[in-house]
């Protein structure tokens, strides 16, 4: 198939590379000309504008957006939509708020698929986990691209109607916050407790058969190996928070208690006012592990 990709940052470039590796054609555009040149060097057809991208795609356009959530998505759609028809398909692969997704799906002249994407740059070689919402026919039409970008057919599924993909990804991120908090608190007790422990060794043993083994725990092991058991100069500051906030807001509206996720979110915001918590320092470093976010340092 032929796929247009708009947004060639870390995640967008991974989409391009994996779709190309699967033998499909890609037309690539970004506001950064260097990013376009790099995608072209990898085998994509460069586009110097969204109009040029649409011209190269011809009829039955399939366009994957990988731009930052919020206003950049709306600005991209404003330029793209006059060139779209009902038979076309647009995929929003970013971390958009599902309320925004519902609005965009209603107004977009093409079929609109909201695609929650998990795995981060560190998971690029294996592929992503894709949670997709929107019309079933459009999901089926994009299945070859989803197979390529995900870990394979088992790595993606249609969650339901428009908005459901980003809704599921929102809750996924809330769960992620709670898991990071739990690991952080456990290792904080080990660090401050009565034994002088090698935390890398603890994480390594837990990762080999223990009930709590996971990729996040592997990233804990990596953090202790690279930063030391005391995490060196890693700061007590955790960035991010928007998707966790959306999760808590939705829980309040639906009257569903989420004490663990709420506490993890509160700890994240609290890290910007207080200092000293080992658990927050570990969460800071974990964000680099799975998303290559900048490590805040003291």
CSV table of C-alpha atoms in Angstrom, one decimal:
chain,number,residue,atom,x,y,z
A,1,UNK,CA,0.0,0.0,0.0
A,2,UNK,CA,1.0,3.7,-0.2
A,3,UNK,CA,0.9,5.7,3.0
A,4,UNK,CA,1.4,9.4,3.6
A,5,UNK,CA,3.2,10.2,6.9
A,6,UNK,CA,3.0,13.7,8.3
A,7,UNK,CA,5.3,14.4,11.3
A,8,UNK,CA,8.8,12.9,11.2
A,9,UNK,CA,9.9,13.2,14.8
A,10,UNK,CA,11.2,10.1,16.7
A,11,UNK,CA,7.9,8.2,16.6
A,12,UNK,CA,6.9,9.4,13.1
A,13,UNK,CA,10.3,8.3,11.7
A,14,UNK,CA,9.8,4.8,13.2
A,15,UNK,CA,6.4,4.6,11.5
A,16,UNK,CA,8.1,5.5,8.2
A,17,UNK,CA,11.0,3.0,8.7
A,18,UNK,CA,8.8,0.1,9.7
A,19,UNK,CA,6.3,0.7,6.8
A,20,UNK,CA,9.2,0.9,4.3
A,21,UNK,CA,10.8,-2.3,5.8
A,22,UNK,CA,7.5,-4.1,5.2
A,23,UNK,CA,7.7,-3.3,1.5
A,24,UNK,CA,5.1,-0.5,1.3
A,25,UNK,CA,5.5,3.0,-0.2
A,26,UNK,CA,5.7,6.1,1.9
A,27,UNK,CA,5.3,9.7,1.1
A,28,UNK,CA,6.8,11.8,3.9
A,29,UNK,CA,6.3,15.4,5.1
A,30,UNK,CA,7.5,17.5,8.0
A,31,UNK,CA,7.9,21.2,8.8
A,32,UNK,CA,11.6,20.4,9.3
A,33,UNK,CA,13.3,20.0,5.9
A,34,UNK,CA,16.2,18.0,7.4
A,35,UNK,CA,13.7,15.4,8.7
A,36,UNK,CA,12.2,15.2,5.2
A,37,UNK,CA,15.7,14.7,3.7
A,38,UNK,CA,16.5,11.9,6.3
A,39,UNK,CA,13.2,10.1,5.5
A,40,UNK,CA,14.0,10.4,1.7
A,41,UNK,CA,17.4,8.9,2.3
A,42,UNK,CA,15.7,5.9,4.0
A,43,UNK,CA,13.6,5.3,0.9
A,44,UNK,CA,10.5,7.5,1.4
A,45,UNK,CA,9.2,9.9,-1.3
A,46,UNK,CA,9.7,13.4,0.0
A,47,UNK,CA,6.9,16.0,-0.1
A,48,UNK,CA,7.5,19.7,0.3
A,49,UNK,CA,4.0,20.5,1.5
A,50,UNK,CA,0.8,18.8,2.6
A,51,UNK,CA,-0.7,19.6,-0.8
A,52,UNK,CA,2.3,17.9,-2.5
A,53,UNK,CA,1.9,14.9,-0.2
A,54,UNK,CA,-1.8,14.7,-1.3
A,55,UNK,CA,-0.9,15.0,-5.0
A,56,UNK,CA,1.6,12.2,-4.7
A,57,UNK,CA,-1.0,9.9,-2.9
A,58,UNK,CA,-3.6,10.5,-5.6
A,59,UNK,CA,-7.0,8.9,-5.0
A,60,UNK,CA,-7.9,6.9,-1.8
A,61,UNK,CA,-5.5,8.7,0.4
A,62,UNK,CA,-4.2,7.0,3.5
A,63,UNK,CA,-2.5,9.5,5.8
A,64,UNK,CA,-0.8,8.9,9.2
A,65,UNK,CA,-0.4,11.9,11.5
A,66,UNK,CA,2.4,11.7,14.0
A,67,UNK,CA,2.4,15.3,15.3
A,68,UNK,CA,2.2,16.6,18.9
A,69,UNK,CA,-1.3,16.4,20.5
A,70,UNK,CA,-3.4,19.5,20.6
A,71,UNK,CA,-3.2,22.5,18.4
A,72,UNK,CA,-0.7,21.0,16.0
A,73,UNK,CA,-3.2,18.2,15.1
A,74,UNK,CA,-5.9,20.8,14.4
A,75,UNK,CA,-3.5,22.9,12.3
A,76,UNK,CA,-2.5,19.9,10.2
A,77,UNK,CA,-6.1,18.9,9.7
A,78,UNK,CA,-7.1,22.4,8.7
A,79,UNK,CA,-4.6,22.2,5.8
A,80,UNK,CA,-5.3,18.5,5.0
A,81,UNK,CA,-9.1,18.3,5.1
A,82,UNK,CA,-9.9,20.3,1.9
A,83,UNK,CA,-8.0,17.6,0.0
A,84,UNK,CA,-9.9,14.7,1.6
A,85,UNK,CA,-12.9,12.7,0.4
A,86,UNK,CA,-15.1,10.1,2.2
A,87,UNK,CA,-13.1,7.2,0.8
A,88,UNK,CA,-9.9,8.5,2.4
A,89,UNK,CA,-8.5,7.5,5.8
A,90,UNK,CA,-6.6,9.6,8.4
A,91,UNK,CA,-4.8,8.0,11.3
A,92,UNK,CA,-4.0,10.1,14.4
A,93,UNK,CA,-1.1,8.2,16.0
A,94,UNK,CA,-0.4,10.8,18.8
A,95,UNK,CA,-1.5,11.0,22.4
A,96,UNK,CA,-4.6,13.1,21.7
A,97,UNK,CA,-7.3,13.7,24.2
A,98,UNK,CA,-10.3,11.4,23.3
A,99,UNK,CA,-12.7,14.4,23.5
A,100,UNK,CA,-10.6,16.2,20.8
A,101,UNK,CA,-10.7,12.9,18.8
A,102,UNK,CA,-14.5,12.8,18.9
A,103,UNK,CA,-14.7,16.3,17.6
A,104,UNK,CA,-12.2,15.7,14.8
A,105,UNK,CA,-13.9,12.5,13.8
A,106,UNK,CA,-17.2,14.3,13.5
A,107,UNK,CA,-15.8,17.1,11.3
A,108,UNK,CA,-13.3,15.3,9.2
A,109,UNK,CA,-14.5,14.5,5.7
A,110,UNK,CA,-12.5,11.3,5.6
A,111,UNK,CA,-12.7,8.2,7.9
A,112,UNK,CA,-10.8,9.1,11.1
A,113,UNK,CA,-8.9,6.5,13.0
A,114,UNK,CA,-7.5,7.3,16.5
A,115,UNK,CA,-4.5,5.2,17.1
A,116,UNK,CA,-3.1,5.0,20.7
A,117,UNK,CA,0.6,4.0,20.3
A,118,UNK,CA,2.6,2.4,23.1
A,119,UNK,CA,6.2,1.1,23.0
A,120,UNK,CA,8.2,4.3,22.7
A,121,UNK,CA,11.4,4.8,20.7
A,122,UNK,CA,13.1,2.1,22.8
A,123,UNK,CA,10.6,-0.5,21.4
A,124,UNK,CA,11.2,0.5,17.7
A,125,UNK,CA,12.9,-2.7,16.7
A,126,UNK,CA,10.1,-5.0,18.0
A,127,UNK,CA,7.2,-2.7,16.9
A,128,UNK,CA,4.5,-0.9,18.8
A,129,UNK,CA,1.2,-1.8,20.5
A,130,UNK,CA,-1.6,0.0,18.7
A,131,UNK,CA,-5.0,0.6,20.1
A,132,UNK,CA,-7.3,1.8,17.2
A,133,UNK,CA,-10.7,3.4,17.3
A,134,UNK,CA,-12.9,4.3,14.3
A,135,UNK,CA,-14.8,2.8,11.4
A,136,UNK,CA,-14.2,-0.9,11.0
A,137,UNK,CA,-13.8,-0.6,7.2
A,138,UNK,CA,-11.1,2.0,7.6
A,139,UNK,CA,-9.3,-0.1,10.2
A,140,UNK,CA,-9.4,-3.1,7.8
A,141,UNK,CA,-8.1,-0.9,5.0
A,142,UNK,CA,-5.1,0.2,7.1
A,143,UNK,CA,-4.3,-3.3,8.4
A,144,UNK,CA,-1.2,-3.7,6.3
A,145,UNK,CA,0.3,-0.5,7.8
A,146,UNK,CA,-0.8,-1.5,11.3
A,147,UNK,CA,0.8,-5.0,10.8
A,148,UNK,CA,4.1,-3.2,9.8
A,149,UNK,CA,4.1,-0.6,12.6
A,150,UNK,CA,2.9,-2.9,15.4
A,151,UNK,CA,4.7,-6.1,16.6
A,152,UNK,CA,2.6,-7.8,14.0
A,153,UNK,CA,-1.1,-8.7,13.7
A,154,UNK,CA,-1.3,-9.5,17.4
A,155,UNK,CA,0.1,-6.1,18.2
A,156,UNK,CA,-3.0,-4.1,17.1
A,157,UNK,CA,-6.7,-4.3,17.4
A,158,UNK,CA,-9.8,-2.2,16.8
A,159,UNK,CA,-11.1,-1.1,20.2
A,160,UNK,CA,-14.4,0.2,19.0
A,161,UNK,CA,-15.9,3.4,17.5
A,162,UNK,CA,-14.1,6.8,17.2
A,163,UNK,CA,-12.4,7.9,20.3
A,164,UNK,CA,-12.0,4.4,21.8
A,165,UNK,CA,-8.4,4.0,20.7
A,166,UNK,CA,-7.2,7.2,22.4
A,167,UNK,CA,-9.5,6.4,25.4
A,168,UNK,CA,-7.8,3.0,25.9
A,169,UNK,CA,-4.4,4.6,25.5
A,170,UNK,CA,-5.3,7.3,28.1
A,171,UNK,CA,-6.1,4.6,30.6
A,172,UNK,CA,-3.0,2.6,29.6
A,173,UNK,CA,-0.9,5.7,30.6
A,174,UNK,CA,-2.7,6.0,33.9
A,175,UNK,CA,-1.8,2.3,34.6
A,176,UNK,CA,1.8,3.2,33.6
A,177,UNK,CA,1.9,6.0,36.2
A,178,UNK,CA,0.8,3.6,39.0
A,179,UNK,CA,3.3,0.9,38.0
A,180,UNK,CA,6.2,3.4,37.9
A,181,UNK,CA,5.1,4.6,41.4
A,182,UNK,CA,4.9,1.1,42.8
A,183,UNK,CA,8.4,0.2,41.6
A,184,UNK,CA,9.7,3.5,42.8
A,185,UNK,CA,8.3,3.0,46.3
A,186,UNK,CA,9.5,-0.5,46.6
A,187,UNK,CA,13.1,0.4,45.5
A,188,UNK,CA,13.0,3.4,47.8
A,189,UNK,CA,12.3,1.2,50.8
A,190,UNK,CA,15.1,-1.1,49.7
A,191,UNK,CA,17.5,1.8,49.2
A,192,UNK,CA,16.6,3.4,52.6
A,193,UNK,CA,16.1,0.2,54.5
A,194,UNK,CA,18.2,-1.8,56.9
A,195,UNK,CA,20.4,-3.7,54.3
A,196,UNK,CA,23.1,-2.3,51.9
A,197,UNK,CA,21.7,-3.8,48.7
A,198,UNK,CA,22.8,-4.0,45.1
A,199,UNK,CA,19.6,-2.7,43.5
A,200,UNK,CA,20.6,-3.8,40.0
A,201,UNK,CA,21.0,-7.3,41.3
A,202,UNK,CA,17.6,-7.1,42.9
A,203,UNK,CA,16.0,-6.0,39.7
A,204,UNK,CA,17.8,-8.6,37.7
A,205,UNK,CA,16.7,-11.4,40.0
A,206,UNK,CA,13.1,-10.1,40.0
A,207,UNK,CA,13.2,-10.0,36.2
A,208,UNK,CA,14.0,-13.7,36.0
A,209,UNK,CA,10.8,-15.5,36.9
A,210,UNK,CA,9.4,-13.3,39.6
A,211,UNK,CA,5.7,-12.4,39.6
A,212,UNK,CA,6.5,-8.7,39.2
A,213,UNK,CA,8.8,-9.1,36.2
A,214,UNK,CA,8.1,-6.6,33.4
A,215,UNK,CA,9.7,-4.3,30.8
A,216,UNK,CA,9.5,-1.4,33.3
A,217,UNK,CA,11.4,-3.5,35.8
A,218,UNK,CA,14.0,-4.2,33.1
A,219,UNK,CA,14.3,-0.5,32.7
A,220,UNK,CA,14.8,-0.2,36.5
A,221,UNK,CA,17.7,-2.6,36.2
A,222,UNK,CA,19.1,-0.5,33.3
A,223,UNK,CA,18.8,2.6,35.4
A,224,UNK,CA,20.7,1.2,38.4
A,225,UNK,CA,23.4,-0.3,36.1
A,226,UNK,CA,24.0,3.0,34.3
A,227,UNK,CA,23.4,5.5,37.2
A,228,UNK,CA,24.4,3.5,40.2
A,229,UNK,CA,22.4,2.1,43.1
A,230,UNK,CA,21.8,5.7,44.4
A,231,UNK,CA,20.9,7.0,40.9
A,232,UNK,CA,23.8,9.5,40.9
A,233,UNK,CA,22.6,13.0,40.0
A,234,UNK,CA,19.2,12.0,38.7
A,235,UNK,CA,16.8,14.7,40.0
A,236,UNK,CA,13.6,14.3,42.1
A,237,UNK,CA,11.5,15.7,39.3
A,238,UNK,CA,9.0,13.8,37.0
A,239,UNK,CA,7.9,15.5,33.9
A,240,UNK,CA,4.7,14.7,31.9
A,241,UNK,CA,1.3,14.3,33.4
A,242,UNK,CA,-1.3,15.2,30.8
A,243,UNK,CA,-2.6,11.7,30.0
A,244,UNK,CA,-2.7,10.8,33.7
A,245,UNK,CA,-4.7,14.0,34.4
A,246,UNK,CA,-7.2,13.0,31.7
A,247,UNK,CA,-7.5,9.6,33.2
A,248,UNK,CA,-8.3,10.9,36.7
A,249,UNK,CA,-10.7,13.5,35.3
A,250,UNK,CA,-12.6,10.8,33.4
A,251,UNK,CA,-12.7,8.6,36.5
A,252,UNK,CA,-14.3,11.5,38.5
A,253,UNK,CA,-16.9,11.9,35.7
A,254,UNK,CA,-17.7,8.2,35.6
A,255,UNK,CA,-17.5,7.9,39.5
A,256,UNK,CA,-14.9,5.1,39.3
A,257,UNK,CA,-12.3,5.1,42.1
A,258,UNK,CA,-8.7,5.1,41.0
A,259,UNK,CA,-6.7,5.7,44.2
A,260,UNK,CA,-3.4,4.3,42.9
A,261,UNK,CA,-3.4,6.2,39.6
A,262,UNK,CA,-4.5,9.4,41.4
A,263,UNK,CA,-1.7,9.1,44.0
A,264,UNK,CA,0.8,8.4,41.3
A,265,UNK,CA,-0.3,11.6,39.5
A,266,UNK,CA,-0.2,13.6,42.7
A,267,UNK,CA,3.4,12.3,43.3
A,268,UNK,CA,4.4,13.4,39.8
A,269,UNK,CA,3.1,16.9,40.4
A,270,UNK,CA,4.5,17.0,43.9
A,271,UNK,CA,8.0,16.2,42.6
A,272,UNK,CA,8.0,19.7,41.1
A,273,UNK,CA,7.7,21.4,44.5
A,274,UNK,CA,9.5,19.0,46.9
A,275,UNK,CA,12.8,17.2,46.7
A,276,UNK,CA,14.3,14.0,48.2
A,277,UNK,CA,12.1,11.1,47.2
A,278,UNK,CA,14.0,8.2,45.7
A,279,UNK,CA,10.8,6.9,44.1
A,280,UNK,CA,10.4,10.0,42.1
A,281,UNK,CA,14.1,10.0,41.0
A,282,UNK,CA,13.6,6.4,39.7
A,283,UNK,CA,10.4,7.4,37.8
A,284,UNK,CA,12.3,10.3,36.3
A,285,UNK,CA,14.9,7.9,35.0
A,286,UNK,CA,12.3,5.3,33.8
A,287,UNK,CA,10.8,7.9,31.5
A,288,UNK,CA,14.1,8.0,29.7
A,289,UNK,CA,14.1,4.2,29.5
A,290,UNK,CA,10.8,3.8,27.7
A,291,UNK,CA,10.4,7.1,25.9
A,292,UNK,CA,13.9,8.6,25.7
A,293,UNK,CA,12.6,11.7,27.5
A,294,UNK,CA,15.3,13.9,28.9
A,295,UNK,CA,16.6,12.9,32.4
A,296,UNK,CA,16.2,15.9,34.8
A,297,UNK,CA,19.4,16.1,36.8
A,298,UNK,CA,20.4,17.8,40.0
